[in-house]
Amino acid sequence: MANITKKVSWSSRADESGATAEGTPLLNGSEQPRPSRQLSRDGIFQVGRLSTVDLEEEMTSEEESLRGRPKEIPHNEKLLSLKFESLDYDNIENQLFLEEERRMSYMGFRCLEISRWVVCGLIGFLTGLIACFIDIAVEELAGIKYRVVKENIEKFTEVGGLSISLILWAVLNSAIVMMGAILVAFFEPIAAGSGIPQIKCYLNGVKIPRVVRLKTLVVKVCGVICSVVGGLAVGKEGPMIHSGAVVAAGVSQGRSTSLKRDFKIFEYFRRDTEKRDFVSAGAAAGVSAAFGAPVGGVLFSLEEGASFWNQMLTWRIFFASMISTFTLNFFLSIYDNKPGDLSNPGLINFGRFESDSVAYNLYEIPLFIAMGAFGGLLGALFNKLNYWLTIFRIRYVHRPCLQVMEAMLVAAVTAAVSFTMIYFSNDCQPLGAENKEKYPLQLFCADGEYNSMATIFFNTPEISVRSLFHTQAGTYNPLTLGLFTITYFFLACWTYGLAVSAGVFIPALLIGAAWGRLFGILLASITPNGSIWADPGKYALIGAAAQLGGVVRMTLSLTVIMVEATGNVTYGLPIMLVLMTAKIVGDYFVEGLYDIHIKLQSVPFLHWDAPATSHWLTAREVMSAPVTCLNRIEKVGTIVDILSNTSTNHNGFPVVMQGADSDEPSKLCGLILRSQLIVLLKHKVFSIHVSQDERECMMDLTEFMNATPYTVPLETSLPRVFKLFRALGLRHLVVADDVNRVVGLVTRKDLARYHLGRHGLEELQLAQT
Amino acid sequence: MSIHKNCYFLLILVLNIYALVSGDGVNVTASDSVDTLTQSSPYSPAAAVVLVNSPVFRKPDVDSIFSLNLLSSFPEDEEISVYCSDLLHIFGQRYVTYVNCSVNSARPVKVCQNCYSSYGSLTEIYLKISSDEVVTGNESCRDSILRNDRLMLVYLLYNNLEDIWGKSDCAYCVTKGFHSLTNDTLYFLSSVNQTLTCFEKYKEGNHTELCKSCKNPYRGLNELYSRMETNKTMCIDIEDVMNVTRKLWSKEYNCSFPREETVPVIAVSSFMLFLPIIFYLSSFLHSEQKKRKLIHPKRARSYNTLMNIQDKLS
């Protein structure tokens, strides 16, 4: 017989399947990095047909005609993809596991606890280092680019031929972005975007294929450097969260699938429970390094992955966050030639707002709330536009080379638009010691002055944000800010979702800061006594918070992140109010950007609660049935057949016990996972090749199955099932009848398909993507 | 304390001042030092006399009404010594000199060029005051003048000037010890003069002539300036004179670069804006739309989904 692993694991790549089963202990099936199961098209075909044949009692003629060919629809957000699976957060308590645990000494557990702390420290340290690397690389490379372009512009301002500078700028941008886009589109598509939706899904318990691989990390880091240096309207903060998560997954597992190396350390942590805990620590460390916000990082993990949480874990995560921001701070201080001067806690540094000059007054709070509402509106518009664009991209721009071309075009247009804006801007400001511009462009301004439009366009976005927050009143005139807001809004909206790794935090902050500052300036000019509104930087901060809140709709963690990044607790209340208003207003129109992208990826994402008005749905309607069950003592041939049958892509099989009497119904006695079966077949009982004789052998699953799976009765309501599933992090929930017979199986996809839409409860469809 | 002792200190003081003044050769001229001496001598005995009687030592006549209640209230220890009050007096004079000088050279800014020497002598006297050398009894002038009250007036006054000096960055243009302007500064000033002379020459008539002829000196000046900017060898005088020159060049004579390539820039950028439209159109028309194959899950009640939901709802 042919290589069974290949067959049973249905890997698209032979090497992956080889690596899969090797050296995996039997304790936890979850420990296996299972390759994404990409079913062959024919297989899916059969699923549809088989299930219909088996189950349909009355079939309409329309469906009859559909049976021949599977129904195909254009991609939309109301689908669930087959390629996503659950993580096994719940430990598989089989006999082997119990035995192993019994063997472990008290010291062993102490050591485990200590090594958890060590791993968290390492995660923080490495995340900080990566952040530092990205920061320095971006600064150096962007410096080179801007210097080259600046020199060129200066030369051609004098002798004429500025369109050549424009072309140079556009070509440079496109070339740099092309590198990043090629990396992402051809080598690791999962590294596209900010990575926050993916990490959100991972913390939610969805196994996204390849999301925490080393290769993804490398592509992500290089990609984000390319896209920021390439002048796209993006930031490098979001990807840090993904990077932190990958670091965490890699360090805690002590091995790398991308490198095919196993360092034989931390083997105890090779289970989804531990891995996910560490990944949440990594995400927190990423946030912390990105914004210099350790508490914000912890709260981010809490907000996104909070269903499994305890105090010790929180404390460890906080430790990782602190180490991460400290590491970044320390190495940046060395880079700045001021070793020991710890004043750069994050990638983006909002700078310090001196509290006396920009304190707020009670009468300003209504204004802040109004700004929050406006930010919510703009954010909703941003999300809606991006939603349409993303749908178009998924449907039509799906070939890698097209994606690369698109990214290059965006980069070129960004350069062209920026150049045109700068070219036609008449806003000249005097150069001075206070406003130190890194790359001041003079163009047609008088000598000793610089083009103020160029300070926001001809800079990395982080520096522009800081400039909008802190430069004194009068640095930007209203027209400049207005034009900038509009162009940058569309550019950022267009850019997010390209096949480059890049975040949306900074562009959103930048847009918000621009219109917030504009608002501050207008306020000062329409009121007779303008001096009380004197500081436009304050309104820039509030605007930035409003816009960001309107786009991503994060609440608690975003408030804390903003407060920490500004280093000023005084602004806690206004920022909170603004984010609340932005969320309320924005949610009225459309969901948050990350949620939209999660939906468009067809991920079976479980929200906090079951959708409202779903109490009348019971497990009977929700579950999948009939269930493929195994006997406790099963013939090898049967197992092999079940596993290699492409029509049953199940991952868990209830194990049943036939009563002594053959008429007696078979009762549930355990649950076994596909991965465990594969390992059993490979290691324990048979070699990879299962001969005809061996097929007849019997296999006793008693030792390996999880003898106490969770079950629910048929009449359990959907919210109850949902709560159990979500709170315990289950992967399979067996539905049993009154005599403990298996009647169905509830998995993540069965639950995730219900959602509350505009017209009441809707159901998502399963699709192969 | 006795008059005898006070006189003894007066002697030391005079010697001191003499040594001090003669020691700083270049900055303070000879007449200046004579001035100081003659001015300080009539005061000193008077101060010494007043010291014995009244704590309000400077202007007994003006403040007599108010000072009555304070008369003879302090023991001698609380008074400041003659030496210190003389120092204070000199400080006051130099202070006035420097402030006068600064105000006079405020516009156009020439504070560094004109006033560095008076600032130098002011610093010198202040250093003397603030040195912790003990002259009278167990108190130094620093203690009796600078830190004896809440206001600390002398300290405040000097601090203000020090701030102004710091802000003006004059230290970059003046050599150590306030002897002269640095060579860089002198060179820069001479090239400014050169440029301004050129402006002067072509000022009449068409400015295009000026723009063409003075381009070289002006550009040399600009380059020099940016070099100095990067070297951090610039003070407010240089910045200001450069600002004025630049304003003349760009605003007065309109020699900035004109914006004359509008058409090619617009053409190139609209071409670039056009590209994505073509791209999206062509991918919409030619690329095969990605379809998703729906899969019918196994359910106990087949197709119970939306139909059932609607049944139950109704």
PDB file of N, CA, C and O in Angstrom, chain B residues 30-83:
ATOM      1  N   ALA B  30      41.080 100.824  30.040  1.00  0.00           N
ATOM      2  CA  ALA B  30      41.714 101.466  31.179  1.00  0.00           C
ATOM      3  C   ALA B  30      40.791 102.501  31.802  1.00  0.00           C
ATOM      4  O   ALA B  30      40.648 102.570  33.017  1.00  0.00           O
ATOM      5  N   SER B  31      40.125 103.256  30.945  1.00  0.00           N
ATOM      6  CA  SER B  31      39.247 104.297  31.456  1.00  0.00           C
ATOM      7  C   SER B  31      38.130 103.674  32.281  1.00  0.00           C
ATOM      8  O   SER B  31      37.712 104.209  33.301  1.00  0.00           O
ATOM      9  N   ASP B  32      37.715 102.545  31.799  1.00  0.00           N
ATOM     10  CA  ASP B  32      36.664 101.808  32.495  1.00  0.00           C
ATOM     11  C   ASP B  32      37.086 101.525  33.919  1.00  0.00           C
ATOM     12  O   ASP B  32      36.342 101.737  34.870  1.00  0.00           O
ATOM     13  N   SER B  33      38.318 101.077  34.052  1.00  0.00           N
ATOM     14  CA  SER B  33      38.787 100.682  35.382  1.00  0.00           C
ATOM     15  C   SER B  33      38.933 101.903  36.296  1.00  0.00           C
ATOM     16  O   SER B  33      38.600 101.847  37.469  1.00  0.00           O
ATOM     17  N   VAL B  34      39.383 102.968  35.682  1.00  0.00           N
ATOM     18  CA  VAL B  34      39.503 104.195  36.461  1.00  0.00           C
ATOM     19  C   VAL B  34      38.133 104.606  36.956  1.00  0.00           C
ATOM     20  O   VAL B  34      37.928 104.948  38.118  1.00  0.00           O
ATOM     21  N   ASP B  35      37.230 104.516  36.030  1.00  0.00           N
ATOM     22  CA  ASP B  35      35.844 104.840  36.318  1.00  0.00           C
ATOM     23  C   ASP B  35      35.356 104.055  37.528  1.00  0.00           C
ATOM     24  O   ASP B  35      34.791 104.606  38.471  1.00  0.00           O
ATOM     25  N   THR B  36      35.567 102.803  37.475  1.00  0.00           N
ATOM     26  CA  THR B  36      35.126 101.939  38.561  1.00  0.00           C
ATOM     27  C   THR B  36      35.725 102.371  39.879  1.00  0.00           C
ATOM     28  O   THR B  36      35.041 102.451  40.891  1.00  0.00           O
ATOM     29  N   LEU B  37      36.999 102.673  39.791  1.00  0.00           N
ATOM     30  CA  LEU B  37      37.687 103.027  41.029  1.00  0.00           C
ATOM     31  C   LEU B  37      37.141 104.318  41.614  1.00  0.00           C
ATOM     32  O   LEU B  37      36.816 104.389  42.791  1.00  0.00           O
ATOM     33  N   THR B  38      37.014 105.316  40.721  1.00  0.00           N
ATOM     34  CA  THR B  38      36.568 106.602  41.231  1.00  0.00           C
ATOM     35  C   THR B  38      35.139 106.506  41.732  1.00  0.00           C
ATOM     36  O   THR B  38      34.776 107.172  42.691  1.00  0.00           O
ATOM     37  N   GLN B  39      34.382 105.700  41.047  1.00  0.00           N
ATOM     38  CA  GLN B  39      32.998 105.612  41.475  1.00  0.00           C
ATOM     39  C   GLN B  39      32.862 104.870  42.789  1.00  0.00           C
ATOM     40  O   GLN B  39      32.024 105.184  43.611  1.00  0.00           O
ATOM     41  N   SER B  40      33.677 103.879  42.935  1.00  0.00           N
ATOM     42  CA  SER B  40      33.486 103.047  44.115  1.00  0.00           C
ATOM     43  C   SER B  40      34.074 103.692  45.378  1.00  0.00           C
ATOM     44  O   SER B  40      33.594 103.460  46.463  1.00  0.00           O
ATOM     45  N   SER B  41      35.079 104.547  45.164  1.00  0.00           N
ATOM     46  CA  SER B  41      35.725 105.073  46.370  1.00  0.00           C
ATOM     47  C   SER B  41      34.838 105.977  47.221  1.00  0.00           C
ATOM     48  O   SER B  41      34.873 105.837  48.439  1.00  0.00           O
ATOM     49  N   PRO B  42      34.051 106.898  46.602  1.00  0.00           N
ATOM     50  CA  PRO B  42      33.243 107.710  47.517  1.00  0.00           C
ATOM     51  C   PRO B  42      32.174 106.882  48.227  1.00  0.00           C
ATOM     52  O   PRO B  42      31.799 107.197  49.337  1.00  0.00           O
ATOM     53  N   TYR B  43      31.757 105.884  47.590  1.00  0.00           N
ATOM     54  CA  TYR B  43      30.681 105.107  48.186  1.00  0.00           C
ATOM     55  C   TYR B  43      31.156 104.310  49.379  1.00  0.00           C
ATOM     56  O   TYR B  43      30.458 104.175  50.352  1.00  0.00           O
ATOM     57  N   SER B  44      32.341 103.785  49.224  1.00  0.00           N
ATOM     58  CA  SER B  44      32.778 102.805  50.207  1.00  0.00           C
ATOM     59  C   SER B  44      32.817 103.338  51.641  1.00  0.00           C
ATOM     60  O   SER B  44      32.275 102.692  52.538  1.00  0.00           O
ATOM     61  N   PRO B  45      33.407 104.509  51.825  1.00  0.00           N
ATOM     62  CA  PRO B  45      33.403 104.993  53.203  1.00  0.00           C
ATOM     63  C   PRO B  45      31.993 105.250  53.694  1.00  0.00           C
ATOM     64  O   PRO B  45      31.660 104.916  54.827  1.00  0.00           O
ATOM     65  N   ALA B  46      31.231 105.817  52.760  1.00  0.00           N
ATOM     66  CA  ALA B  46      29.847 106.117  53.141  1.00  0.00           C
ATOM     67  C   ALA B  46      29.153 104.849  53.592  1.00  0.00           C
ATOM     68  O   ALA B  46      28.505 104.813  54.644  1.00  0.00           O
ATOM     69  N   ALA B  47      29.361 103.834  52.803  1.00  0.00           N
ATOM     70  CA  ALA B  47      28.737 102.553  53.124  1.00  0.00           C
ATOM     71  C   ALA B  47      29.226 102.078  54.474  1.00  0.00           C
ATOM     72  O   ALA B  47      28.457 101.602  55.294  1.00  0.00           O
ATOM     73  N   ALA B  48      30.522 102.315  54.682  1.00  0.00           N
ATOM     74  CA  ALA B  48      31.083 101.849  55.930  1.00  0.00           C
ATOM     75  C   ALA B  48      30.456 102.573  57.105  1.00  0.00           C
ATOM     76  O   ALA B  48      30.164 101.978  58.130  1.00  0.00           O
ATOM     77  N   VAL B  49      30.207 103.863  56.876  1.00  0.00           N
ATOM     78  CA  VAL B  49      29.613 104.644  57.947  1.00  0.00           C
ATOM     79  C   VAL B  49      28.191 104.189  58.202  1.00  0.00           C
ATOM     80  O   VAL B  49      27.778 103.958  59.331  1.00  0.00           O
ATOM     81  N   VAL B  50      27.479 104.074  57.111  1.00  0.00           N
ATOM     82  CA  VAL B  50      26.081 103.671  57.232  1.00  0.00           C
ATOM     83  C   VAL B  50      25.964 102.319  57.922  1.00  0.00           C
ATOM     84  O   VAL B  50      25.088 102.098  58.746  1.00  0.00           O
ATOM     85  N   LEU B  51      26.898 101.497  57.576  1.00  0.00           N
ATOM     86  CA  LEU B  51      26.882 100.149  58.113  1.00  0.00           C
ATOM     87  C   LEU B  51      26.765 100.136  59.629  1.00  0.00           C
ATOM     88  O   LEU B  51      26.095  99.295  60.201  1.00  0.00           O
ATOM     89  N   VAL B  52      27.441 101.056  60.199  1.00  0.00           N
ATOM     90  CA  VAL B  52      27.441 101.078  61.658  1.00  0.00           C
ATOM     91  C   VAL B  52      26.063 101.439  62.178  1.00  0.00           C
ATOM     92  O   VAL B  52      25.570 100.870  63.143  1.00  0.00           O
ATOM     93  N   ASN B  53      25.413 102.408  61.471  1.00  0.00           N
ATOM     94  CA  ASN B  53      24.178 102.947  62.013  1.00  0.00           C
ATOM     95  C   ASN B  53      22.910 102.234  61.526  1.00  0.00           C
ATOM     96  O   ASN B  53      22.002 101.985  62.278  1.00  0.00           O
ATOM     97  N   SER B  54      22.905 101.954  60.249  1.00  0.00           N
ATOM     98  CA  SER B  54      21.599 101.571  59.691  1.00  0.00           C
ATOM     99  C   SER B  54      21.725 100.371  58.748  1.00  0.00           C
ATOM    100  O   SER B  54      22.686 100.255  58.000  1.00  0.00           O
ATOM    101  N   PRO B  55      20.747  99.544  58.778  1.00  0.00           N
ATOM    102  CA  PRO B  55      20.775  98.419  57.834  1.00  0.00           C
ATOM    103  C   PRO B  55      20.411  98.852  56.417  1.00  0.00           C
ATOM    104  O   PRO B  55      20.725  98.161  55.460  1.00  0.00           O
ATOM    105  N   VAL B  56      19.713  99.934  56.281  1.00  0.00           N
ATOM    106  CA  VAL B  56      19.384 100.401  54.940  1.00  0.00           C
ATOM    107  C   VAL B  56      20.548 101.230  54.461  1.00  0.00           C
ATOM    108  O   VAL B  56      20.606 102.434  54.651  1.00  0.00           O
ATOM    109  N   PHE B  57      21.467 100.575  53.832  1.00  0.00           N
ATOM    110  CA  PHE B  57      22.774 101.200  53.673  1.00  0.00           C
ATOM    111  C   PHE B  57      22.898 102.073  52.457  1.00  0.00           C
ATOM    112  O   PHE B  57      23.699 102.973  52.420  1.00  0.00           O
ATOM    113  N   ARG B  58      22.136 101.849  51.418  1.00  0.00           N
ATOM    114  CA  ARG B  58      22.378 102.552  50.173  1.00  0.00           C
ATOM    115  C   ARG B  58      21.804 103.948  50.124  1.00  0.00           C
ATOM    116  O   ARG B  58      22.477 104.911  49.867  1.00  0.00           O
ATOM    117  N   LYS B  59      20.516 104.017  50.335  1.00  0.00           N
ATOM    118  CA  LYS B  59      19.859 105.294  50.141  1.00  0.00           C
ATOM    119  C   LYS B  59      19.131 105.702  51.413  1.00  0.00           C
ATOM    120  O   LYS B  59      17.916 105.643  51.490  1.00  0.00           O
ATOM    121  N   PRO B  60      19.902 106.106  52.368  1.00  0.00           N
ATOM    122  CA  PRO B  60      19.262 106.431  53.637  1.00  0.00           C
ATOM    123  C   PRO B  60      18.291 107.602  53.514  1.00  0.00           C
ATOM    124  O   PRO B  60      17.282 107.628  54.181  1.00  0.00           O
ATOM    125  N   ASP B  61      18.601 108.536  52.571  1.00  0.00           N
ATOM    126  CA  ASP B  61      17.764 109.720  52.465  1.00  0.00           C
ATOM    127  C   ASP B  61      16.391 109.391  51.887  1.00  0.00           C
ATOM    128  O   ASP B  61      15.373 109.851  52.340  1.00  0.00           O
ATOM    129  N   VAL B  62      16.384 108.554  50.857  1.00  0.00           N
ATOM    130  CA  VAL B  62      15.121 108.248  50.182  1.00  0.00           C
ATOM    131  C   VAL B  62      14.219 107.419  51.069  1.00  0.00           C
ATOM    132  O   VAL B  62      13.030 107.690  51.224  1.00  0.00           O
ATOM    133  N   ASP B  63      14.827 106.436  51.678  1.00  0.00           N
ATOM    134  CA  ASP B  63      14.015 105.471  52.398  1.00  0.00           C
ATOM    135  C   ASP B  63      13.855 105.793  53.874  1.00  0.00           C
ATOM    136  O   ASP B  63      13.407 104.967  54.653  1.00  0.00           O
ATOM    137  N   SER B  64      14.215 106.996  54.231  1.00  0.00           N
ATOM    138  CA  SER B  64      14.335 107.273  55.660  1.00  0.00           C
ATOM    139  C   SER B  64      13.042 107.024  56.414  1.00  0.00           C
ATOM    140  O   SER B  64      13.041 106.491  57.502  1.00  0.00           O
ATOM    141  N   ILE B  65      11.926 107.364  55.765  1.00  0.00           N
ATOM    142  CA  ILE B  65      10.646 107.236  56.473  1.00  0.00           C
ATOM    143  C   ILE B  65      10.368 105.770  56.790  1.00  0.00           C
ATOM    144  O   ILE B  65       9.992 105.389  57.886  1.00  0.00           O
ATOM    145  N   PHE B  66      10.619 104.982  55.755  1.00  0.00           N
ATOM    146  CA  PHE B  66      10.290 103.575  55.941  1.00  0.00           C
ATOM    147  C   PHE B  66      11.321 102.852  56.784  1.00  0.00           C
ATOM    148  O   PHE B  66      11.033 101.865  57.413  1.00  0.00           O
ATOM    149  N   SER B  67      12.518 103.384  56.711  1.00  0.00           N
ATOM    150  CA  SER B  67      13.568 102.639  57.382  1.00  0.00           C
ATOM    151  C   SER B  67      13.612 102.924  58.873  1.00  0.00           C
ATOM    152  O   SER B  67      14.336 102.282  59.603  1.00  0.00           O
ATOM    153  N   LEU B  68      12.798 103.906  59.305  1.00  0.00           N
ATOM    154  CA  LEU B  68      12.868 104.296  60.696  1.00  0.00           C
ATOM    155  C   LEU B  68      12.650 103.121  61.638  1.00  0.00           C
ATOM    156  O   LEU B  68      13.392 102.901  62.576  1.00  0.00           O
ATOM    157  N   ASN B  69      11.659 102.351  61.289  1.00  0.00           N
ATOM    158  CA  ASN B  69      11.339 101.268  62.200  1.00  0.00           C
ATOM    159  C   ASN B  69      12.387 100.164  62.202  1.00  0.00           C
ATOM    160  O   ASN B  69      12.394  99.316  63.039  1.00  0.00           O
ATOM    161  N   LEU B  70      13.235 100.213  61.146  1.00  0.00           N
ATOM    162  CA  LEU B  70      14.243  99.184  61.102  1.00  0.00           C
ATOM    163  C   LEU B  70      15.555  99.644  61.739  1.00  0.00           C
ATOM    164  O   LEU B  70      16.477  98.883  61.882  1.00  0.00           O
ATOM    165  N   LEU B  71      15.580 100.921  62.034  1.00  0.00           N
ATOM    166  CA  LEU B  71      16.829 101.484  62.526  1.00  0.00           C
ATOM    167  C   LEU B  71      17.357 100.720  63.728  1.00  0.00           C
ATOM    168  O   LEU B  71      16.618 100.376  64.651  1.00  0.00           O
ATOM    169  N   SER B  72      18.625 100.502  63.623  1.00  0.00           N
ATOM    170  CA  SER B  72      19.374  99.908  64.719  1.00  0.00           C
ATOM    171  C   SER B  72      18.770  98.618  65.241  1.00  0.00           C
ATOM    172  O   SER B  72      18.868  98.290  66.392  1.00  0.00           O
ATOM    173  N   SER B  73      18.081  97.952  64.333  1.00  0.00           N
ATOM    174  CA  SER B  73      17.466  96.721  64.812  1.00  0.00           C
ATOM    175  C   SER B  73      18.384  95.517  64.639  1.00  0.00           C
ATOM    176  O   SER B  73      18.222  94.507  65.302  1.00  0.00           O
ATOM    177  N   PHE B  74      19.314  95.597  63.682  1.00  0.00           N
ATOM    178  CA  PHE B  74      20.151  94.426  63.422  1.00  0.00           C
ATOM    179  C   PHE B  74      21.515  94.554  64.053  1.00  0.00           C
ATOM    180  O   PHE B  74      22.107  95.622  64.021  1.00  0.00           O
ATOM    181  N   PRO B  75      21.985  93.509  64.569  1.00  0.00           N
ATOM    182  CA  PRO B  75      23.375  93.523  65.002  1.00  0.00           C
ATOM    183  C   PRO B  75      24.292  93.533  63.794  1.00  0.00           C
ATOM    184  O   PRO B  75      23.853  93.267  62.666  1.00  0.00           O
ATOM    185  N   GLU B  76      25.518  93.815  64.024  1.00  0.00           N
ATOM    186  CA  GLU B  76      26.440  94.026  62.924  1.00  0.00           C
ATOM    187  C   GLU B  76      26.590  92.828  62.003  1.00  0.00           C
ATOM    188  O   GLU B  76      26.827  92.960  60.818  1.00  0.00           O
ATOM    189  N   ASP B  77      26.439  91.652  62.558  1.00  0.00           N
ATOM    190  CA  ASP B  77      26.675  90.434  61.777  1.00  0.00           C
ATOM    191  C   ASP B  77      25.776  90.331  60.555  1.00  0.00           C
ATOM    192  O   ASP B  77      26.112  89.717  59.557  1.00  0.00           O
ATOM    193  N   GLU B  78      24.598  90.934  60.698  1.00  0.00           N
ATOM    194  CA  GLU B  78      23.644  90.782  59.607  1.00  0.00           C
ATOM    195  C   GLU B  78      23.973  91.679  58.427  1.00  0.00           C
ATOM    196  O   GLU B  78      23.381  91.570  57.371  1.00  0.00           O
ATOM    197  N   GLU B  79      24.845  92.625  58.598  1.00  0.00           N
ATOM    198  CA  GLU B  79      25.152  93.542  57.518  1.00  0.00           C
ATOM    199  C   GLU B  79      26.078  92.887  56.515  1.00  0.00           C
ATOM    200  O   GLU B  79      26.745  91.910  56.828  1.00  0.00           O
ATOM    201  N   ILE B  80      26.110  93.454  55.330  1.00  0.00           N
ATOM    202  CA  ILE B  80      27.083  92.943  54.386  1.00  0.00           C
ATOM    203  C   ILE B  80      28.325  93.807  54.454  1.00  0.00           C
ATOM    204  O   ILE B  80      28.258  94.993  54.766  1.00  0.00           O
ATOM    205  N   SER B  81      29.399  93.186  54.142  1.00  0.00           N
ATOM    206  CA  SER B  81      30.663  93.886  54.294  1.00  0.00           C
ATOM    207  C   SER B  81      30.837  94.918  53.197  1.00  0.00           C
ATOM    208  O   SER B  81      30.139  94.896  52.176  1.00  0.00           O
ATOM    209  N   VAL B  82      31.730  95.801  53.389  1.00  0.00           N
ATOM    210  CA  VAL B  82      32.021  96.840  52.405  1.00  0.00           C
ATOM    211  C   VAL B  82      32.486  96.205  51.111  1.00  0.00           C
ATOM    212  O   VAL B  82      32.065  96.567  50.024  1.00  0.00           O
ATOM    213  N   TYR B  83      33.305  95.226  51.299  1.00  0.00           N
ATOM    214  CA  TYR B  83      33.840  94.539  50.128  1.00  0.00           C
ATOM    215  C   TYR B  83      32.700  94.002  49.280  1.00  0.00           C
ATOM    216  O   TYR B  83      32.642  94.240  48.062  1.00  0.00           O
TER     217      TYR B  83
END
